[in-house]
XYZ file of N, CA and C in Angstrom:
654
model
N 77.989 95.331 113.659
C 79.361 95.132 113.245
C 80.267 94.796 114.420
N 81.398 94.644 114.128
C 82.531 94.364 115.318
C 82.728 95.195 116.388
N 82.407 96.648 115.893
C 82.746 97.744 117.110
C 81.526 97.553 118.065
N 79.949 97.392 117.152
C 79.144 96.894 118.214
C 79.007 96.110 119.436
N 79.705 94.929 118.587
C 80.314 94.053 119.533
C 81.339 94.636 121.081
N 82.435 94.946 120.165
C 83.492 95.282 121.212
C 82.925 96.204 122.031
N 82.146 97.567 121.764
C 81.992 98.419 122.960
C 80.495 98.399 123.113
N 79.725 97.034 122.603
C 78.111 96.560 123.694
C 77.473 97.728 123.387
N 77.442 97.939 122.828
C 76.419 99.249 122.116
C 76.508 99.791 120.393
N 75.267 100.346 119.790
C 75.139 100.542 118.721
C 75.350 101.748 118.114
N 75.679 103.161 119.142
C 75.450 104.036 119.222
C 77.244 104.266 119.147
N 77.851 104.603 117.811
C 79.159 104.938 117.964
C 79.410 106.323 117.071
N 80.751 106.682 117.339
C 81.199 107.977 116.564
C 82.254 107.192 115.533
N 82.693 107.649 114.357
C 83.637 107.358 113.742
C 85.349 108.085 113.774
N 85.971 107.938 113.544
C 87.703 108.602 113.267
C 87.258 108.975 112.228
N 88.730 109.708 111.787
C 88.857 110.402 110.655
C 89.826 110.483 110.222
N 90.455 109.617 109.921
C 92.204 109.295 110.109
C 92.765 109.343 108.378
N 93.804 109.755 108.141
C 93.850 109.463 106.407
C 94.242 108.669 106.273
N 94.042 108.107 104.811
C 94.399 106.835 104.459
C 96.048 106.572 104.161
N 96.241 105.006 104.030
C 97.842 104.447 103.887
C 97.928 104.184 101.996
N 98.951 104.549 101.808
C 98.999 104.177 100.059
C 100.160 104.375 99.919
N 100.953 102.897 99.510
C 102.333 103.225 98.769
C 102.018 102.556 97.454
N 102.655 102.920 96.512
C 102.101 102.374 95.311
C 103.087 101.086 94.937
N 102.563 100.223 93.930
C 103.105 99.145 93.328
C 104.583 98.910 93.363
N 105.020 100.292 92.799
C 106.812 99.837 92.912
C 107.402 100.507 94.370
N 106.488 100.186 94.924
C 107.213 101.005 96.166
C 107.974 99.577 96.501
N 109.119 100.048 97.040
C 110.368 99.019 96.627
C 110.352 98.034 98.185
N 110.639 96.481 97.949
C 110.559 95.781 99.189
C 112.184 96.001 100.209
N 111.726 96.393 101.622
C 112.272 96.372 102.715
C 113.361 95.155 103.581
N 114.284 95.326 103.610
C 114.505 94.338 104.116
C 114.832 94.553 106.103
N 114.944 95.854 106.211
C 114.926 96.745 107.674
C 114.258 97.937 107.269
N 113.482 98.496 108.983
C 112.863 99.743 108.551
C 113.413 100.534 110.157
N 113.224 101.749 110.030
C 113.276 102.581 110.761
C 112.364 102.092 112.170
N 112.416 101.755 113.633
C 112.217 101.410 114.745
C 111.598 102.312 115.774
N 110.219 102.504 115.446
C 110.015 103.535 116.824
C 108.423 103.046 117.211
N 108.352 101.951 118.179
C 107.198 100.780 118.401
C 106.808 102.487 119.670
N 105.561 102.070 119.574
C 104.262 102.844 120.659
C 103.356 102.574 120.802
N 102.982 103.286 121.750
C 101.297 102.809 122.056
C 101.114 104.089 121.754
N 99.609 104.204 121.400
C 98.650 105.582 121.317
C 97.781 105.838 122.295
N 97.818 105.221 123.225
C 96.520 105.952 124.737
C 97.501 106.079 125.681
N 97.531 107.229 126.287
C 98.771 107.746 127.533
C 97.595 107.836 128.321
N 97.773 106.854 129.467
C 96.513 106.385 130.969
C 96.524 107.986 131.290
N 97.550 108.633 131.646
C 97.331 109.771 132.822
C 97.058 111.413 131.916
N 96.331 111.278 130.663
C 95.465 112.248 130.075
C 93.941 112.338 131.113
N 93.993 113.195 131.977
C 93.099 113.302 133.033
C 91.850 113.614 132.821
N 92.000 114.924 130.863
C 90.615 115.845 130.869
C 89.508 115.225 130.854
N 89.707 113.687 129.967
C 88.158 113.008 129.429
C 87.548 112.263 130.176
N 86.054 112.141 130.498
C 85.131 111.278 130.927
C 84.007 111.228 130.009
N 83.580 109.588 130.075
C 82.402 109.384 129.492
C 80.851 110.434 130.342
N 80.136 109.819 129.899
C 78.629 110.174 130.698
C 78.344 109.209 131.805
N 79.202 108.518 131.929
C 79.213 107.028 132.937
C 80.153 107.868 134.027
N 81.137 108.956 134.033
C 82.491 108.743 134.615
C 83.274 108.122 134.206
N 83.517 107.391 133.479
C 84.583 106.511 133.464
C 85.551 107.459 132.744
N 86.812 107.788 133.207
C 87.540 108.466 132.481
C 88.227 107.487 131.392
N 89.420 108.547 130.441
C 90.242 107.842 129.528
C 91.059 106.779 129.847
N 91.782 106.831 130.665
C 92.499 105.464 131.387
C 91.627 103.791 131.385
N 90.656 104.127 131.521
C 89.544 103.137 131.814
C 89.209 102.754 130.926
N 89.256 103.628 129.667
C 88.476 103.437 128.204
C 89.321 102.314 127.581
N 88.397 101.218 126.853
C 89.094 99.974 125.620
C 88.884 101.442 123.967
N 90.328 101.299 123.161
C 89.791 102.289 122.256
C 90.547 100.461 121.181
N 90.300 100.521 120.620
C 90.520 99.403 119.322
C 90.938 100.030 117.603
N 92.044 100.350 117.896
C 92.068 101.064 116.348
C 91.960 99.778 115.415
N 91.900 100.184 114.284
C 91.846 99.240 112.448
C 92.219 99.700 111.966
N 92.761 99.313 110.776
C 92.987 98.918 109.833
C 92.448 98.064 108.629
N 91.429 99.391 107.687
C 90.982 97.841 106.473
C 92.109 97.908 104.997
N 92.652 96.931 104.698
C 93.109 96.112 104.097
C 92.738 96.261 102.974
N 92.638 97.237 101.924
C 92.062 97.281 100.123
C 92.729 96.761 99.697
N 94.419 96.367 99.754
C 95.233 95.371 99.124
C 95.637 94.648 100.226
N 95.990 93.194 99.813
C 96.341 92.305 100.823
C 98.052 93.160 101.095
N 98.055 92.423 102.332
C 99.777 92.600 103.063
C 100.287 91.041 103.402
N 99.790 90.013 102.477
C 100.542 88.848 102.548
C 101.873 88.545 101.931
N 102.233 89.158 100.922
C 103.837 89.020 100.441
C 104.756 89.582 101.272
N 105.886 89.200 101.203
C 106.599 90.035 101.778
C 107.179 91.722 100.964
N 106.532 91.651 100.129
C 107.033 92.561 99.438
C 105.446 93.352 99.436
N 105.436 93.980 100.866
C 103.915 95.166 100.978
C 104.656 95.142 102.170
N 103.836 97.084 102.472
C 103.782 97.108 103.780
C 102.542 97.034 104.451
N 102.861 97.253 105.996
C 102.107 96.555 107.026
C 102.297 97.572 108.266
N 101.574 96.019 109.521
C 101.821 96.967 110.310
C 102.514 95.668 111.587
N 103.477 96.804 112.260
C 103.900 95.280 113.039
C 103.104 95.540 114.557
N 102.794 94.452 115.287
C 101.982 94.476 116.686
C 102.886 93.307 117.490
N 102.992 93.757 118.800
C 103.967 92.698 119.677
C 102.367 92.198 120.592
N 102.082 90.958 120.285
C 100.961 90.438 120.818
C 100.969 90.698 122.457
N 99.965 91.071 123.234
C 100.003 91.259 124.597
C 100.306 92.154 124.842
N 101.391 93.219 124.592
C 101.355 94.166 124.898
C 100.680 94.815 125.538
N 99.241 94.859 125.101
C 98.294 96.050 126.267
C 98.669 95.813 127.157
N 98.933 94.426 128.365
C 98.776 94.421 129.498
C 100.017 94.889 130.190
N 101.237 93.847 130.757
C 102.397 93.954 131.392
C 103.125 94.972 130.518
N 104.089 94.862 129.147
C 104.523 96.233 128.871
C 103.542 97.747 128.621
N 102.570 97.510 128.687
C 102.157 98.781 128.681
C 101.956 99.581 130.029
N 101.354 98.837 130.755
C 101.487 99.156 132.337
C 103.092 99.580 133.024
N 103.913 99.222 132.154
C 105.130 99.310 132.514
C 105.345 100.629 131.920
N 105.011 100.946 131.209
C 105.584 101.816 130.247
C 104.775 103.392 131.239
N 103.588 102.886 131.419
C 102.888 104.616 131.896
C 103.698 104.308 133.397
N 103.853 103.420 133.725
C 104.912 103.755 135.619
C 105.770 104.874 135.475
N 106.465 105.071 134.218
C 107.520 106.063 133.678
C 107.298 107.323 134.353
N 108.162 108.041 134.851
C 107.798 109.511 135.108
C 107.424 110.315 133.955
N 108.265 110.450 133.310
C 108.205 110.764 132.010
C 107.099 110.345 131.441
N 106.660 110.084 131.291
C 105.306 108.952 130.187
C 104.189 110.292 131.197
N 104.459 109.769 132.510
C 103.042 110.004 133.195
C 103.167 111.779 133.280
N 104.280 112.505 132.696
C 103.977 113.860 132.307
C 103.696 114.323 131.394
N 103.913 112.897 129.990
C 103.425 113.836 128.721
C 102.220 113.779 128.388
N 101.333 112.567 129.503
C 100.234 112.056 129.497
C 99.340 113.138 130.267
N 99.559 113.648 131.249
C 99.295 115.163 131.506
C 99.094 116.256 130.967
N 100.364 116.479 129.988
C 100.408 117.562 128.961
C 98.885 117.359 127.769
N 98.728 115.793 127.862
C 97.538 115.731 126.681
C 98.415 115.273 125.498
N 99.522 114.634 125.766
C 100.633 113.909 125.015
C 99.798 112.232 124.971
N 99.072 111.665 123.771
C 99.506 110.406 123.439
C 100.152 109.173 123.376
N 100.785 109.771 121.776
C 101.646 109.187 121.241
C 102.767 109.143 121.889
N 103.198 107.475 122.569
C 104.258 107.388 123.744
C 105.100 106.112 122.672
N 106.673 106.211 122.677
C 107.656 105.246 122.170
C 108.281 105.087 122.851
N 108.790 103.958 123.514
C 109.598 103.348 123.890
C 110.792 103.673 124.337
N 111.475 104.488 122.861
C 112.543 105.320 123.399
C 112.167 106.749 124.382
N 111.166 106.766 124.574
C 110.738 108.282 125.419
C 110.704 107.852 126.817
N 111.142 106.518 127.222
C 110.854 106.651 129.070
C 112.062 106.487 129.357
N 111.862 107.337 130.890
C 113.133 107.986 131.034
C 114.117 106.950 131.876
N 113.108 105.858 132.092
C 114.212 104.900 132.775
C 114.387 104.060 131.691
N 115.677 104.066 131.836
C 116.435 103.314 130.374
C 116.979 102.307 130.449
N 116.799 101.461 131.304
C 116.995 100.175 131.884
C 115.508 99.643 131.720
N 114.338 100.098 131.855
C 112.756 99.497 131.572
C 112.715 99.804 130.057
N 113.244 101.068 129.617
C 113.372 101.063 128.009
C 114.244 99.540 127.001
N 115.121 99.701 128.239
C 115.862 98.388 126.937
C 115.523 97.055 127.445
N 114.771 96.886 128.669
C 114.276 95.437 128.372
C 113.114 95.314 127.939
N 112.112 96.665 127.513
C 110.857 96.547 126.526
C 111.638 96.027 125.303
N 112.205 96.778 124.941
C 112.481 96.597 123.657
C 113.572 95.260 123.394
N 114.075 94.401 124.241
C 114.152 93.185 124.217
C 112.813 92.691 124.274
N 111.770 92.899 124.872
C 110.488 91.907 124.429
C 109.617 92.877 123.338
N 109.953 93.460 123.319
C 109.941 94.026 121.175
C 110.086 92.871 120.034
N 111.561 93.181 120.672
C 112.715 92.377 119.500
C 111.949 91.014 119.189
N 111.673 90.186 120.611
C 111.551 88.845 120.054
C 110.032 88.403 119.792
N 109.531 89.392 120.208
C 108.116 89.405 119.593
C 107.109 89.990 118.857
N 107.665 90.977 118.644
C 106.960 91.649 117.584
C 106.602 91.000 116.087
N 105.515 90.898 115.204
C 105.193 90.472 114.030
C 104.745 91.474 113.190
N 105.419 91.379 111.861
C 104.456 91.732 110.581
C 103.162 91.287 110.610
N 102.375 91.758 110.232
C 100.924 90.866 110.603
C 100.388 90.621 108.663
N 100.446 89.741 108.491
C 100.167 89.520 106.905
C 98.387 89.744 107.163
N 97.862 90.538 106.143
C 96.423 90.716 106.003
C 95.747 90.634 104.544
N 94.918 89.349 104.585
C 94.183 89.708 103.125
C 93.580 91.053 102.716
N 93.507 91.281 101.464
C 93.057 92.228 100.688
C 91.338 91.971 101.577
N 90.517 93.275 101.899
C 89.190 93.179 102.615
C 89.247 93.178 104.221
N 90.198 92.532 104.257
C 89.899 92.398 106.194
C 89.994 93.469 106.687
N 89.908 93.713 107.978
C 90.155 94.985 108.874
C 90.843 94.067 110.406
N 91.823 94.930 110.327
C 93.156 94.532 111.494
C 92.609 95.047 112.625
N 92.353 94.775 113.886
C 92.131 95.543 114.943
C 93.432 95.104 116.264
N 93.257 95.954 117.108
C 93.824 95.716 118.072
C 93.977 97.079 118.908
N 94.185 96.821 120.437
C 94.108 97.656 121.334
C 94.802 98.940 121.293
N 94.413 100.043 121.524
C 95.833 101.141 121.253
C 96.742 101.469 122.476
N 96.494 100.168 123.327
C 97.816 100.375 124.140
C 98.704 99.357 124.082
N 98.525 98.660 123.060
C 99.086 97.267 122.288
C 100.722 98.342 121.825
N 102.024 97.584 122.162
C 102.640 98.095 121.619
C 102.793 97.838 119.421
N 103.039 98.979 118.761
C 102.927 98.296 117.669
C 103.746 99.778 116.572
N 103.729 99.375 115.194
C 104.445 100.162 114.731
C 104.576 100.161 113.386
N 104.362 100.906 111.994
C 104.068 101.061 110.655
C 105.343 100.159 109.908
N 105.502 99.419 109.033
C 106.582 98.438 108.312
C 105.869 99.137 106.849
N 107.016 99.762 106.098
C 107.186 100.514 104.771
C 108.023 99.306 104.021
N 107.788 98.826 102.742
C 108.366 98.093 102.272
C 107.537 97.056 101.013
N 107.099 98.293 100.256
C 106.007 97.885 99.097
C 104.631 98.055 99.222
N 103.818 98.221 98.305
C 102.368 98.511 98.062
C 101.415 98.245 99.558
N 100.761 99.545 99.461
C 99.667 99.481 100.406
C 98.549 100.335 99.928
N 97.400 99.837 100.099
C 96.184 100.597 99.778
C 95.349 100.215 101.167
N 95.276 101.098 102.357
C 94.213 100.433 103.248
C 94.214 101.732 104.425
N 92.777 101.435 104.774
C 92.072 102.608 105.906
C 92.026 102.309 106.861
N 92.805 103.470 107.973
C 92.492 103.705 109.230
C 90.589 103.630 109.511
N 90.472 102.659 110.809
C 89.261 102.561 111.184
C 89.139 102.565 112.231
N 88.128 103.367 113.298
C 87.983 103.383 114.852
C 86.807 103.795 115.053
N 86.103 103.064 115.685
C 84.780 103.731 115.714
C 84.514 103.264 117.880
N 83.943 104.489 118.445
C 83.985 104.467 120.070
C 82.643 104.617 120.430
N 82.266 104.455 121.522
C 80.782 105.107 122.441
C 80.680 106.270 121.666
N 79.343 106.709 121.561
C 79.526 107.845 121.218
C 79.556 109.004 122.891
N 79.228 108.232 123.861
C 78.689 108.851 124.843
C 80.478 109.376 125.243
N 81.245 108.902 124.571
C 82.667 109.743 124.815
C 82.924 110.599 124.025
N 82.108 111.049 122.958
C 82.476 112.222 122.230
C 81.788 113.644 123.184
N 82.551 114.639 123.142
C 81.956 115.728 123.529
C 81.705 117.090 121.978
N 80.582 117.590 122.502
C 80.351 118.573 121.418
C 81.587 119.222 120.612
N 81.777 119.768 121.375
C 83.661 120.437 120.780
C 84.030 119.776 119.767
N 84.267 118.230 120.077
C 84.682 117.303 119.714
C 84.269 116.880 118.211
N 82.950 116.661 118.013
C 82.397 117.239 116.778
C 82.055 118.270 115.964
N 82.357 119.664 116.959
C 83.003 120.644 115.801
C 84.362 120.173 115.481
N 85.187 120.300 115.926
C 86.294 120.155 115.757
C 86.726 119.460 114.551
N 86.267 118.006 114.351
C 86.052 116.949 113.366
C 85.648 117.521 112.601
N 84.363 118.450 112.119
C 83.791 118.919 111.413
C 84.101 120.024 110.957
N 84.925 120.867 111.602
C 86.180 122.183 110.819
C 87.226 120.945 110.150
N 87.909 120.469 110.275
C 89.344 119.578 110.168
C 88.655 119.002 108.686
N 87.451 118.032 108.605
C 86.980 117.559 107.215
C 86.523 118.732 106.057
N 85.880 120.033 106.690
C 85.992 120.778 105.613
C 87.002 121.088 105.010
N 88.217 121.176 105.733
C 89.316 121.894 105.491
C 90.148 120.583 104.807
N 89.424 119.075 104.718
C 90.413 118.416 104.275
C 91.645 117.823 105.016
N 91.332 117.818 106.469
C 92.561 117.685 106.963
C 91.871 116.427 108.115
N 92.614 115.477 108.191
C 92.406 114.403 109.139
C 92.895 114.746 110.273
N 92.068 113.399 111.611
C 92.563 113.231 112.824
C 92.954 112.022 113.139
N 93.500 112.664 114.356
C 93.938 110.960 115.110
C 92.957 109.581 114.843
N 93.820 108.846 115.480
C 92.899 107.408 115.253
C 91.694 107.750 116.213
N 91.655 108.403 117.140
C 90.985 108.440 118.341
C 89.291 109.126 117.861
N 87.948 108.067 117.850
C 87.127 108.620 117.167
C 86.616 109.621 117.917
N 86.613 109.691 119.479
C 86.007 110.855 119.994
C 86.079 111.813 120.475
N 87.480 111.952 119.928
C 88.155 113.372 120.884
C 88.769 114.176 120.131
N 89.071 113.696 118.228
C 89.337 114.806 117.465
C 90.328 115.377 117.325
N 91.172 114.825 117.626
C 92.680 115.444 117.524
C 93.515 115.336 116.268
N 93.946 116.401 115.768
C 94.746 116.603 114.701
C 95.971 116.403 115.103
N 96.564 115.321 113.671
C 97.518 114.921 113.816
C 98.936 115.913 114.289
N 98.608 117.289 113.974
C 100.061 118.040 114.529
C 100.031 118.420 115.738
N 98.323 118.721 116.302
C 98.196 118.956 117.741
C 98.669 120.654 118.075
N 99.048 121.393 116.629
C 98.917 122.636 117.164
C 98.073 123.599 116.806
N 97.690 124.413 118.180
C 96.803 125.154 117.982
C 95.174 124.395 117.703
N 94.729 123.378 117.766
C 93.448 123.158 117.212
C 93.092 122.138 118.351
N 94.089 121.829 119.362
C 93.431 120.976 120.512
C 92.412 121.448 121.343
N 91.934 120.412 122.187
C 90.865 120.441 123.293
C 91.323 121.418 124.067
N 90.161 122.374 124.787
C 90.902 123.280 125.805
C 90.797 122.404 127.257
N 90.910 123.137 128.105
C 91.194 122.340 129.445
C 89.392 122.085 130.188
N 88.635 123.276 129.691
C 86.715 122.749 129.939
C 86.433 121.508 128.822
N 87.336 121.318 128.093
C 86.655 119.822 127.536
C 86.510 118.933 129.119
N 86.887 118.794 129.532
C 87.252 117.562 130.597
C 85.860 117.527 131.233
N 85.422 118.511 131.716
C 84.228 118.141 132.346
C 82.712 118.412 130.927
N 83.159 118.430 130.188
C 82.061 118.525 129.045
C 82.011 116.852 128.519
N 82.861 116.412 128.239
C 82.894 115.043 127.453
C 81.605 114.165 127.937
N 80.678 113.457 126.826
C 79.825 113.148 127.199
C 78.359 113.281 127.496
N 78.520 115.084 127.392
C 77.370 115.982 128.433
C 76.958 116.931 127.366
N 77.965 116.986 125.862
C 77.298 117.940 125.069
C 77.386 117.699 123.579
N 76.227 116.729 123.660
C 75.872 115.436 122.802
C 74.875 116.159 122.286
């Protein structure tokens, strides 16, 4: 499949992310609420593969499959500012700020969260003029980088699944308990397939010996 492709090996873990569903009359948008991010914060220090290669280093590719198309304008979607991974995202972890919540084991980074606010408002001038709805047939699966800046558009029917599948040699044991308490219980994780993180992040995160386990207790 594609993830084969992208991470050169056959041997992957899956996410566990819940699914998107607004139903039929969910009413069309003409503005939505604004808070573009990336999901991989470089300076999360704990994880390494079985290679070394820590998280910073890692390509993670989230998806999106598509059970109803997002070609009308009247569905939602998801919007992505093309390029992003490279120049604004690199810009974005320079942040002091960024590079402490990325420490803390903080993620999920927006735009409005860096603390220089002069690099905040000329991201978000190259937001503004580039960011897209991304129209998707019913079947496909959307991919793109998770340090791609990008951001959820509400504004009519959606039926479609979070998809991420990584090395597995970046999952650590923990990591699959963890996944494996969270699905009994019915409760999803991050997009992130090998590290298991619940979406509220309290109480059920990685402890600080994940870092040198990742990889090693397979």
């Amino acid at each position: 499949g594609v993830y084969e492709v992208l991470h050169g090996t056959p041997r992957l873990v899956s996410s566990c992310d819940n699914a998107f569903f607004a139903p039929p009359a969910h009413a069309k948008a003409a503005s939505n609420r604004v808070f573009p991010h990336v999901d991989q914060n470089a300076h999360d220090a704990r994880f390494q593969d079985e290679h070394g290669r820590g998280l910073a280093d890692w390509e993670c590719f989230q998806g999106i499959l598509y059970v109803w198309g997002s070609g009308d304008d009247h569905a939602s979607t998801t919007v992505i500012w093309p390029g992003s991974h490279r120049g604004p995202y690199d810009a974005m972890m320079a942040d002091a700020k960024v590079q402490r919540a990325g420490k803390q084991g903080r993620h999920f980074t927006m735009l409005e969260s860096l603390a220089n606010r002069e690099e905040a408002a000329r991201l978000y001038g190259g937001w503004k003029g580039a960011a897209r709805r991304v129209p998707v047939p019913a079947g496909a699966l959307l991919l793109w980088n998770s340090k791609t800046v990008h951001q959820g558009w509400r504004g009519g029917p959606r039926l479609a699944q979070p998809v991420c599948w990584e090395p597995a040699s970046r999952r650590p044991e923990a990591a699959r308990e963890r996944k494996l308490r969270m699905a009994a219980l019915g409760l999803p994780s991050t997009h992130w397939a090998s590290l298991g993180f619940p979406h509220s992040m309290l109480g059920a995160g990685p402890g600080p010996s994940e870092a040198t386990q990742a990889g090693k207790d397979k």
